[in-house]
Tab-separated table of C-alpha atoms and ligand atoms in Angstrom:
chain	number	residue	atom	x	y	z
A	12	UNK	CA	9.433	-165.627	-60.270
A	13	UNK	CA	12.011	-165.604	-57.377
A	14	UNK	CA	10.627	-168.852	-56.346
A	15	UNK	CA	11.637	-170.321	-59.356
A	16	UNK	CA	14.981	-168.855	-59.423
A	17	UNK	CA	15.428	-170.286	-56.476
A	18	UNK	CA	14.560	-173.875	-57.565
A	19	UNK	CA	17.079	-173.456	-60.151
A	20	UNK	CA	20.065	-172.143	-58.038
A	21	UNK	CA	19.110	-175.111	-55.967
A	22	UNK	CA	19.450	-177.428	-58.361
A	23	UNK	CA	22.484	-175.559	-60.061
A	24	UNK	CA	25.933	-176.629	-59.626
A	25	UNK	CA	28.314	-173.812	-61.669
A	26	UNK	CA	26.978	-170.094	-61.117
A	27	UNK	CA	28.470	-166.888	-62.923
A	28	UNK	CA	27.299	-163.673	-62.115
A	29	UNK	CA	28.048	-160.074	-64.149
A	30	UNK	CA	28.018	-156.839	-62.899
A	31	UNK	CA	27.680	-153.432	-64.128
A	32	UNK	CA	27.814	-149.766	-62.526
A	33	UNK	CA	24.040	-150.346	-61.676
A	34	UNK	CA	25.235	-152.994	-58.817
A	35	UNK	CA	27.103	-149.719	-57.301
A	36	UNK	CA	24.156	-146.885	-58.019
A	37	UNK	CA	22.685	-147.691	-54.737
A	38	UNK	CA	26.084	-146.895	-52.796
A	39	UNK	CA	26.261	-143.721	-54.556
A	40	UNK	CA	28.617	-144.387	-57.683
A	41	UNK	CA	27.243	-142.814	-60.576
A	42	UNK	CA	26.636	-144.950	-63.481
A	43	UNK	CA	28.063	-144.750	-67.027
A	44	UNK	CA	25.252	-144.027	-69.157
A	45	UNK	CA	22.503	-142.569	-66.846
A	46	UNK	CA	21.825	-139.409	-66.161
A	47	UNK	CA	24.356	-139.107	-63.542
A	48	UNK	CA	27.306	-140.412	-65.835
A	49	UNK	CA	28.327	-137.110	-66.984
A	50	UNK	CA	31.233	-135.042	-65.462
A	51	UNK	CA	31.883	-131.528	-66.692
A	52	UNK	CA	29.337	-132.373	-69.371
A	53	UNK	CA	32.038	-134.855	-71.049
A	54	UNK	CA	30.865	-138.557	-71.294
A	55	UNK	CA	32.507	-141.684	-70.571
A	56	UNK	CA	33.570	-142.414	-73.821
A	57	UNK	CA	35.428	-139.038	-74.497
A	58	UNK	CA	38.449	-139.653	-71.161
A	59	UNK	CA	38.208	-143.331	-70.705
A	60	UNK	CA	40.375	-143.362	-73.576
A	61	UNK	CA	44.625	-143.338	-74.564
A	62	UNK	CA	43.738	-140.517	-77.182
A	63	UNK	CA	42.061	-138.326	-74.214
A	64	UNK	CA	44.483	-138.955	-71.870
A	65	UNK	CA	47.705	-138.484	-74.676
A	66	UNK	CA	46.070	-134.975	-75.401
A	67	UNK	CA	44.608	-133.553	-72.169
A	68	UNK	CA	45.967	-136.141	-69.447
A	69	UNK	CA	45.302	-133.290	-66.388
A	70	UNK	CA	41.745	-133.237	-67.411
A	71	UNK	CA	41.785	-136.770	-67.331
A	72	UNK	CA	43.656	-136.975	-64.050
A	73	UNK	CA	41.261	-134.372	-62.705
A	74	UNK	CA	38.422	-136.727	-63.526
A	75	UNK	CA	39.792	-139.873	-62.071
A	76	UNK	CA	40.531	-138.000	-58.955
A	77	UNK	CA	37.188	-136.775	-58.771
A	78	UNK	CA	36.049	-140.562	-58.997
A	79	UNK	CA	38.663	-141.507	-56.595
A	80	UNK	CA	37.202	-138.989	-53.662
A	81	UNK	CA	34.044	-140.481	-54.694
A	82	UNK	CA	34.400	-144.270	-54.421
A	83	UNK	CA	36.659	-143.597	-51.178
A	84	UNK	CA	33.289	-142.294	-49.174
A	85	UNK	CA	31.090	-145.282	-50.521
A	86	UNK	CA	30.018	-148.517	-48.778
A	87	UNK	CA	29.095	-151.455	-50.389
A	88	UNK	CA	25.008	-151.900	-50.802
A	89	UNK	CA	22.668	-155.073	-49.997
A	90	UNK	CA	23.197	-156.132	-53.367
A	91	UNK	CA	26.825	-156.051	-53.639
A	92	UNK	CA	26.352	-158.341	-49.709
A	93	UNK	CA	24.198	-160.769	-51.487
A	94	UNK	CA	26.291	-161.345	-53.482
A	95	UNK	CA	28.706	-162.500	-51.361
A	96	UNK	CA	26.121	-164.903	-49.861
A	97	UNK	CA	24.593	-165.999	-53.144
A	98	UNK	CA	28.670	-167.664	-53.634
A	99	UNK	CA	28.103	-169.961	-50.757
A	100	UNK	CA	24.726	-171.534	-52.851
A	101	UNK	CA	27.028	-173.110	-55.796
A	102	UNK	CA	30.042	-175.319	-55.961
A	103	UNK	CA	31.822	-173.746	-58.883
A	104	UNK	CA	30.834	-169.283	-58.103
A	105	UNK	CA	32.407	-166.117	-60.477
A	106	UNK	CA	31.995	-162.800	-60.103
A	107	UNK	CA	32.667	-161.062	-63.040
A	108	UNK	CA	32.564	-157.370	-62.878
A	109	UNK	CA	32.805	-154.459	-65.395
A	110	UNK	CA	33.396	-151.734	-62.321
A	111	UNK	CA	36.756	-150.521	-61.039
A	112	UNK	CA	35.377	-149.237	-57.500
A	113	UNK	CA	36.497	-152.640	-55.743
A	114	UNK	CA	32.973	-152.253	-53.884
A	115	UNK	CA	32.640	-156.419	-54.371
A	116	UNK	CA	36.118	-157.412	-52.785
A	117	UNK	CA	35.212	-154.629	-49.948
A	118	UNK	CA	31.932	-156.478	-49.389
A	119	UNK	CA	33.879	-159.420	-48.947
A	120	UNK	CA	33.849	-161.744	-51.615
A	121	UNK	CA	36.260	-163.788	-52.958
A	122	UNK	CA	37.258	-164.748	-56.949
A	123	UNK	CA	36.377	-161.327	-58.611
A	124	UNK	CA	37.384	-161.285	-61.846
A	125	UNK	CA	37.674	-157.177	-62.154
A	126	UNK	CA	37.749	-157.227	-66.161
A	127	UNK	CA	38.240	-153.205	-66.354
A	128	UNK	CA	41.076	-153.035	-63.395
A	129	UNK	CA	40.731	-150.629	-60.442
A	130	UNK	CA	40.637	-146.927	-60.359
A	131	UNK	CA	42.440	-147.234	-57.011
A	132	UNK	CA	45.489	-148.658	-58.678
A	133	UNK	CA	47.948	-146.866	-61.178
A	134	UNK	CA	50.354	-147.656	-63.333
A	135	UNK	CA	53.317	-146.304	-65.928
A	136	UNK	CA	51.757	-145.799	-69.076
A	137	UNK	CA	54.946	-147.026	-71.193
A	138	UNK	CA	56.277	-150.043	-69.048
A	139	UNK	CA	52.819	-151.129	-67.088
A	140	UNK	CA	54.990	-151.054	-63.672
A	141	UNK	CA	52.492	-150.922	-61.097
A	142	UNK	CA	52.442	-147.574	-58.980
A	143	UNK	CA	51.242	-147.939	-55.843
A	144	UNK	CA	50.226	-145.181	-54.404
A	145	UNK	CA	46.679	-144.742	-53.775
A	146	UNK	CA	47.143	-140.543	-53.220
A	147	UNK	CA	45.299	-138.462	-55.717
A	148	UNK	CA	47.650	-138.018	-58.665
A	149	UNK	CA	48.354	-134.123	-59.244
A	150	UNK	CA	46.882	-133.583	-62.555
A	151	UNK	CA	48.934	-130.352	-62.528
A	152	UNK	CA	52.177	-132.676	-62.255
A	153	UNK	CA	52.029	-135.958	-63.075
A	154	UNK	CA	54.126	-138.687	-61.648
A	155	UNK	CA	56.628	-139.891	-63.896
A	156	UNK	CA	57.928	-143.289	-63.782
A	157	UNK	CA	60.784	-144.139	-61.797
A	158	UNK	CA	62.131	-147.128	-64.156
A	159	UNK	CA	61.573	-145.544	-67.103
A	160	UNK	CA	60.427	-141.724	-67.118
A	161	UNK	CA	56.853	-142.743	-68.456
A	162	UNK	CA	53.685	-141.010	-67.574
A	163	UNK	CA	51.595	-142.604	-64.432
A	164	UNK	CA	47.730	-143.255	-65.803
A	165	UNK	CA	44.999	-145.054	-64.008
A	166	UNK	CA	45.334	-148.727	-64.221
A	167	UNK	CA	42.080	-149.132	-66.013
A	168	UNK	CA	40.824	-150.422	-69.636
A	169	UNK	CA	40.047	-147.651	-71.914
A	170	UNK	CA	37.933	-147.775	-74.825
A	171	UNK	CA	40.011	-148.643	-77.496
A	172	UNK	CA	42.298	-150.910	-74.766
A	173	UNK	CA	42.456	-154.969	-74.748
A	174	UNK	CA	41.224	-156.278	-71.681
A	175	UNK	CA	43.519	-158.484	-69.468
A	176	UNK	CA	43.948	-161.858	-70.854
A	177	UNK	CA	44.117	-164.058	-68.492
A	178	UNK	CA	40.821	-162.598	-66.963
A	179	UNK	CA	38.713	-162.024	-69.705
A	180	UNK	CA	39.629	-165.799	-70.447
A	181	UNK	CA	38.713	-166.924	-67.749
A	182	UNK	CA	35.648	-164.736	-67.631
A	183	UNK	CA	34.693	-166.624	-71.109
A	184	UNK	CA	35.604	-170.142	-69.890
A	185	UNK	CA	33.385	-169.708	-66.756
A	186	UNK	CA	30.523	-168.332	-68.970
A	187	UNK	CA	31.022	-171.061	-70.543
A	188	UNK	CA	30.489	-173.877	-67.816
A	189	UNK	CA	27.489	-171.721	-66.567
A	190	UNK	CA	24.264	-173.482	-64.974
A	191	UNK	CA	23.100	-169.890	-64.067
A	192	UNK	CA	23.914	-167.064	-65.299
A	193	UNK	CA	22.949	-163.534	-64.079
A	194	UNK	CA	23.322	-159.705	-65.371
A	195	UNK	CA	23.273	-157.022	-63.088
A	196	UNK	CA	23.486	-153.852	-63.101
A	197	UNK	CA	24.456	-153.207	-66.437
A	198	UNK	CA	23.416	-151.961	-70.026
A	199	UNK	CA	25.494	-154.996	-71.933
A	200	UNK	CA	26.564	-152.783	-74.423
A	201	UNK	CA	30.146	-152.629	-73.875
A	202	UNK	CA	32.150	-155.366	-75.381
A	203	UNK	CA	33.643	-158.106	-74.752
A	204	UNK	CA	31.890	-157.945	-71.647
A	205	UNK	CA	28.838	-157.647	-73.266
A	206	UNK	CA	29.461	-160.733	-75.212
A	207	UNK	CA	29.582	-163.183	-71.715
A	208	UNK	CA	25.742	-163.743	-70.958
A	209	UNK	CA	25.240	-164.829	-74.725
A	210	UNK	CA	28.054	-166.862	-74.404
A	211	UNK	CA	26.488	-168.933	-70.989
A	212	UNK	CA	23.045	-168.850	-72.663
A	213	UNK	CA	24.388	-170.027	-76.428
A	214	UNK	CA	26.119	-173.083	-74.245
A	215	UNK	CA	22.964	-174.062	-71.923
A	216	UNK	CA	23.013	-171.238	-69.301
A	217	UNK	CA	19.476	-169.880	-67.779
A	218	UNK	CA	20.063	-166.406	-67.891
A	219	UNK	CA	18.513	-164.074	-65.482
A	220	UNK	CA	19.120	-160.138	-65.670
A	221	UNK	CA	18.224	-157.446	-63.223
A	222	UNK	CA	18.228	-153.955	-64.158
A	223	UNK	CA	15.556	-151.447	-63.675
A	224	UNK	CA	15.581	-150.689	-67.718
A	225	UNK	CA	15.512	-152.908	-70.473
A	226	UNK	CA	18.689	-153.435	-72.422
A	227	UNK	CA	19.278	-155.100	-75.593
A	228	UNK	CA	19.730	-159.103	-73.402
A	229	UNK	CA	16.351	-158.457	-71.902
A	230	UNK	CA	13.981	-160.158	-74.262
A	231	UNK	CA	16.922	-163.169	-74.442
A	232	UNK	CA	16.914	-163.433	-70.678
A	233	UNK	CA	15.259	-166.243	-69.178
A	234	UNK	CA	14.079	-164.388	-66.123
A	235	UNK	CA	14.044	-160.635	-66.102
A	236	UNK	CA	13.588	-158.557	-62.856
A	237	UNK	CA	12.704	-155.161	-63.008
A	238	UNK	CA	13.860	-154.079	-59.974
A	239	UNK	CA	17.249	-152.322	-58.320
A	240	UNK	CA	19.734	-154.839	-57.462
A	241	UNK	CA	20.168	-153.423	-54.079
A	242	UNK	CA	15.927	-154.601	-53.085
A	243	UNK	CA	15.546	-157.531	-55.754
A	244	UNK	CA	19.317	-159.832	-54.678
A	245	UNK	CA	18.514	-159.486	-50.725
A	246	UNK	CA	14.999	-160.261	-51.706
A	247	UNK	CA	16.540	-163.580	-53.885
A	248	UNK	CA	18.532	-164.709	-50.862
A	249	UNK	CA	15.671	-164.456	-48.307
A	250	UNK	CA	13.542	-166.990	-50.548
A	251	UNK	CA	16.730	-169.067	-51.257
A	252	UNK	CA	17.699	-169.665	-47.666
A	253	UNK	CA	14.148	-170.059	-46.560
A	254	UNK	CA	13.480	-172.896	-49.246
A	255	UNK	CA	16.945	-174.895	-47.856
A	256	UNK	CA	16.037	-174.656	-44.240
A	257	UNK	CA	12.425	-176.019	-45.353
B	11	BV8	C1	38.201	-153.387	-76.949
B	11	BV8	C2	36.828	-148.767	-67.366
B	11	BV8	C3	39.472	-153.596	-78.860
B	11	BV8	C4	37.322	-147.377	-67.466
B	11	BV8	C5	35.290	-149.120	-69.243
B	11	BV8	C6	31.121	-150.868	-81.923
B	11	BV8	C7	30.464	-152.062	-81.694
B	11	BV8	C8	30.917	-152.952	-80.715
B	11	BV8	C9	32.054	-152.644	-79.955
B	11	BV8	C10	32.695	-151.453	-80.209
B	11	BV8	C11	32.236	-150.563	-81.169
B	11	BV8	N1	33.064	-149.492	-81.166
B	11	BV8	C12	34.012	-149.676	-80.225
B	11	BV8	C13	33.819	-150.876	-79.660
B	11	BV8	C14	34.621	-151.504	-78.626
B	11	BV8	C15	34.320	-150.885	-77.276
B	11	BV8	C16	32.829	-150.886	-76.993
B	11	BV8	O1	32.262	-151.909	-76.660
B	11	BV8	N2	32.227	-149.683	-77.129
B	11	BV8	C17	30.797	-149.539	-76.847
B	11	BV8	C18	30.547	-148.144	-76.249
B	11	BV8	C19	30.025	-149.765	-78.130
B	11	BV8	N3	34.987	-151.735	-76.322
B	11	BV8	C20	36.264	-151.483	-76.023
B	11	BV8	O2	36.894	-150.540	-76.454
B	11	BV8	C21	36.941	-152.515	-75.131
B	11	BV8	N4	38.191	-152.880	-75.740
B	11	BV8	O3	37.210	-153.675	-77.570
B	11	BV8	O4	39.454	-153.491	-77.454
B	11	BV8	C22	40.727	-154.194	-79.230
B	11	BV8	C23	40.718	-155.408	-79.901
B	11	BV8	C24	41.896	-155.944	-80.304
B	11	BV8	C25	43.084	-155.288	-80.006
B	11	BV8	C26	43.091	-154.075	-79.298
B	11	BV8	C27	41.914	-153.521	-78.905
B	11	BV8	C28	37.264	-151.906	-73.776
B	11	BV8	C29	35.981	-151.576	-73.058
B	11	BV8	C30	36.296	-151.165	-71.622
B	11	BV8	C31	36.161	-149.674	-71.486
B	11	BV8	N5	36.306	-149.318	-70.054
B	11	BV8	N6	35.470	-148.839	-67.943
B	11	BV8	C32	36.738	-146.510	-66.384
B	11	BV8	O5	35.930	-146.994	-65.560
B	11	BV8	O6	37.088	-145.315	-66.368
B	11	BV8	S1	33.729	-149.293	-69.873
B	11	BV8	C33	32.519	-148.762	-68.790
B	11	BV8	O7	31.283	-148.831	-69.487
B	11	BV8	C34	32.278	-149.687	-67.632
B	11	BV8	O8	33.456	-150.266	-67.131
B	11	BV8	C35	31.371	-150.748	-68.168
B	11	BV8	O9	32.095	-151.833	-68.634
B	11	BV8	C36	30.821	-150.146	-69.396
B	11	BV8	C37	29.345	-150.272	-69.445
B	11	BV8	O10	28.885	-149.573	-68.376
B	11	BV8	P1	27.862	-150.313	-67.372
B	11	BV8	O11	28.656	-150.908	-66.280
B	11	BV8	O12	26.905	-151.197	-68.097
B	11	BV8	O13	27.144	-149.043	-66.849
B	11	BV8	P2	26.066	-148.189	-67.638
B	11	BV8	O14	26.048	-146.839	-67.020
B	11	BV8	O15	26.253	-148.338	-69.110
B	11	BV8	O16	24.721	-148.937	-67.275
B	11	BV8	C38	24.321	-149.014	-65.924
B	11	BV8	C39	23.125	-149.933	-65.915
B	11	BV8	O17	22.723	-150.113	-64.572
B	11	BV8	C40	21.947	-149.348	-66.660
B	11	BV8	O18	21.422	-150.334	-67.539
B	11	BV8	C41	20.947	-149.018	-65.548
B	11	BV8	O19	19.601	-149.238	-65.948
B	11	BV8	C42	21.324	-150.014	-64.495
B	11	BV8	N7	21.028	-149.599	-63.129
B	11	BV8	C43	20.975	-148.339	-62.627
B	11	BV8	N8	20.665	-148.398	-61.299
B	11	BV8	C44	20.541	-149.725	-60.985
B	11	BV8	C45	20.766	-150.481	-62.147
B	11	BV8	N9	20.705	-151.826	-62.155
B	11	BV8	C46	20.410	-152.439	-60.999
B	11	BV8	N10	20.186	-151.776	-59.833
B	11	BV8	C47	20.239	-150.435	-59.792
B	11	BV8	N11	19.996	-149.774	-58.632
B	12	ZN	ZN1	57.618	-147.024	-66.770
């Protein structure tokens, strides 16, 4: 099977790739929705949200922090590395990905459409003004802004939150124009994002997933590996770069 996506990224001009918190498992992160996704037996769902964060923003705070500390000790993995190699094999490369732990621009590579933001960055939750500061935010007294007295907040999508425009856009447009078009890492259950690999395969796309469980693309993809990102995308490169030096 790798042999044959191989052939096909050979022969493929315009390459889109989407990830999902199972491109960072390897480095550490937990995911989402896997046994690790829990903190303080609340899920996701319940603080990722305005409501949560309206009524009980220290816990919130004290959850992002926790995240923070997290993400700040973790490395990128082989598969976030191939990725950055897998660019150089298209003309037209995006990296779409649903995680805020900036693990893909730390690996090195370029256009990443971050369609969630970044847990690093905050901002005022009245005006939007960016707040720079990476520090932990004390949950015990949070920030508030200095244009307009607001209430910092992680500058992240929450359930319930639009996306940013101009990237999910683009995110769609891309899908769009797709020769190839691979999930990774994720359970495509969270929308929009969810909606992209139908999008590249409904317009001509081969769609390839990766993810060690099946999830509800898995019987649309054209090529599905069964395997951790972190062994199958190194494994993917090897094959690709041996068939163009042959
Ligand atoms: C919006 C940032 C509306 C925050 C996140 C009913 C039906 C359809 C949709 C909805 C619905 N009810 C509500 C909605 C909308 C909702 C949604 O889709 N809900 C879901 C739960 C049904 N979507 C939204 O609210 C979005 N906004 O719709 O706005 C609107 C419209 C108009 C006007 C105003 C508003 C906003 C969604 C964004 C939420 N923010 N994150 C933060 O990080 O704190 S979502 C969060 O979960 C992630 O960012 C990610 O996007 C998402 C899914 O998580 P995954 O990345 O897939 O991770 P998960 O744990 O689920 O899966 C990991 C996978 O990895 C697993 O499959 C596992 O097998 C695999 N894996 C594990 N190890 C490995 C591996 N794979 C490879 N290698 C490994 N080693
Ligand atoms: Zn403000």
């Amino acid at each position: 099977m790798l042999e044959k996506v191989a052939e096909i990224i050979k022969d493929a001009r315009r390459g889109v790739v989407l990830t999902g918190a199972g491109i960072s498992a390897e480095s550490g992160v937990p995911t989402f929705r896997g046994q690790d996704g829990l903190w303080k037996q609340y899920r996701p769902e319940e603080l990722a949200t305005m409501e949560a964060f309206r009524t009980e923003p220290q816990l919130v705070w004290e959850w992002y922090n926790w995240r923070r500390g997290l993400i700040r000790q973790v490395e990128p993995n082989p598969g976030h590395h191939a990725l950055v190699d897998l660019a150089a094999h298209f003309d037209d490369f995006a990296l779409v990905t649903q995680n805020v732990d900036g693990l893909h621009r730390q690996a090195g590579s370029k256009l990443v459409l971050e369609l969630h933001g970044n847990i690093m960055r905050s901002k005022c939750v009245e005006c939007q003004r960016l707040y720079e500061s990476e520090e932990d935010i004390d949950p015990g007294n949070i920030p508030a802004c200095p244009e307009c007295g607001g209430k910092i907040r992680p500058d992240v999508v929450w359930f319930g939150e639009m996306l940013p425009a101009d990237v999910i856009r683009e995110a769609f447009e891309k899908s769009e124009q797709a020769d190839v078009f691979f999930s990774i890492g994720t359970s495509a259950i969270v929308h929009p994002a969810a909606s992209l690999p139908m999008t590249a395969k409904r317009a001509g796309a081969i769609l390839v997933e990766i993810n060690p469980e099946r999830t509800p693309l898995s019987e649309l993809a054209d090529f599905c590996f069964c395997e951790k990102s972190g062994f199958l995308l190194p494994s993917l490169l090897a094959v690709l770069e041996s068939s163009t030096r042959a």
